[in-house]
Amino acid sequence: MKTLQFLVIGKNQEILDTLKRIIENTEGWKAEIQSNETLCYDYIREHKTDIVLLSSGLEEQFEKDIKVFCENSDQEVKVIDHYGGGSGLLKNEVYALFPNLQP
């Protein structure tokens, strides 16, 4: 089974903690959380990252910039705009990007 590495970015620590828990409840999914936008670029450069998950509280310009950065990354980093909706929605968003992982 392929392991998916997530970088979850947002400003609300409780939401970030919840997203990390939800992600890591799925076998083979690992999450790092980050509330400091500036550190995200180095994290992606230095760590295998499959998915950048954008959560609430981020500036619109940062969201645009990180999407361009991921698109131009040496890795194939997918970006998901996720602003709620529960674990079922999150899994559907991930499986839409990686249909071969669907159970």
Short mmCIF file of N, CA, C and O in Angstrom, two decimals, residues 2 12 22 32 34 54 57 74 83 85 94 96 103:
data_model
loop_
_atom_site.label_atom_id
_atom_site.label_comp_id
_atom_site.label_asym_id
_atom_site.label_seq_id
_atom_site.Cartn_x
_atom_site.Cartn_y
_atom_site.Cartn_z
N LYS A 2 0.55 2.19 -0.84
CA LYS A 2 1.28 3.44 -0.92
C LYS A 2 1.00 4.30 0.32
O LYS A 2 -0.14 4.43 0.74
N ASN A 12 -6.04 27.60 12.43
CA ASN A 12 -6.76 27.20 13.63
C ASN A 12 -6.15 25.88 14.14
O ASN A 12 -6.32 24.83 13.52
N ILE A 22 -7.73 12.73 11.84
CA ILE A 22 -8.56 12.10 10.80
C ILE A 22 -7.68 11.46 9.72
O ILE A 22 -7.91 10.32 9.32
N GLU A 32 1.70 16.05 8.58
CA GLU A 32 2.45 17.09 9.30
C GLU A 32 1.55 18.32 9.25
O GLU A 32 0.94 18.60 8.22
N GLN A 34 1.07 22.59 9.91
CA GLN A 34 1.86 23.81 9.91
C GLN A 34 0.94 25.02 9.88
O GLN A 34 0.02 25.08 9.08
N LEU A 54 -5.04 22.58 2.28
CA LEU A 54 -5.22 23.96 2.74
C LEU A 54 -6.47 24.03 3.58
O LEU A 54 -7.57 23.71 3.12
N GLY A 57 -8.31 29.99 7.39
CA GLY A 57 -7.55 31.10 7.95
C GLY A 57 -6.37 31.58 7.14
O GLY A 57 -5.66 32.48 7.56
N ASP A 74 9.58 19.72 -7.89
CA ASP A 74 10.15 18.51 -8.49
C ASP A 74 9.28 17.29 -8.16
O ASP A 74 9.33 16.30 -8.86
N TYR A 83 -12.09 22.99 3.56
CA TYR A 83 -12.57 23.93 4.58
C TYR A 83 -13.67 23.32 5.43
O TYR A 83 -14.51 24.00 5.97
N GLY A 85 -16.37 19.71 6.33
CA GLY A 85 -17.25 18.75 5.68
C GLY A 85 -17.09 17.34 6.20
O GLY A 85 -17.75 16.44 5.74
N VAL A 94 -9.35 13.02 -1.46
CA VAL A 94 -8.08 12.34 -1.66
C VAL A 94 -8.22 11.25 -2.72
O VAL A 94 -7.40 11.16 -3.64
N ALA A 96 -10.25 11.11 -5.12
CA ALA A 96 -10.43 11.72 -6.45
C ALA A 96 -9.07 12.00 -7.09
O ALA A 96 -8.91 11.89 -8.31
N PRO A 103 -10.44 1.98 -1.56
CA PRO A 103 -10.66 0.60 -1.09
C PRO A 103 -11.79 -0.07 -1.85
O PRO A 103 -12.61 0.53 -2.45
#
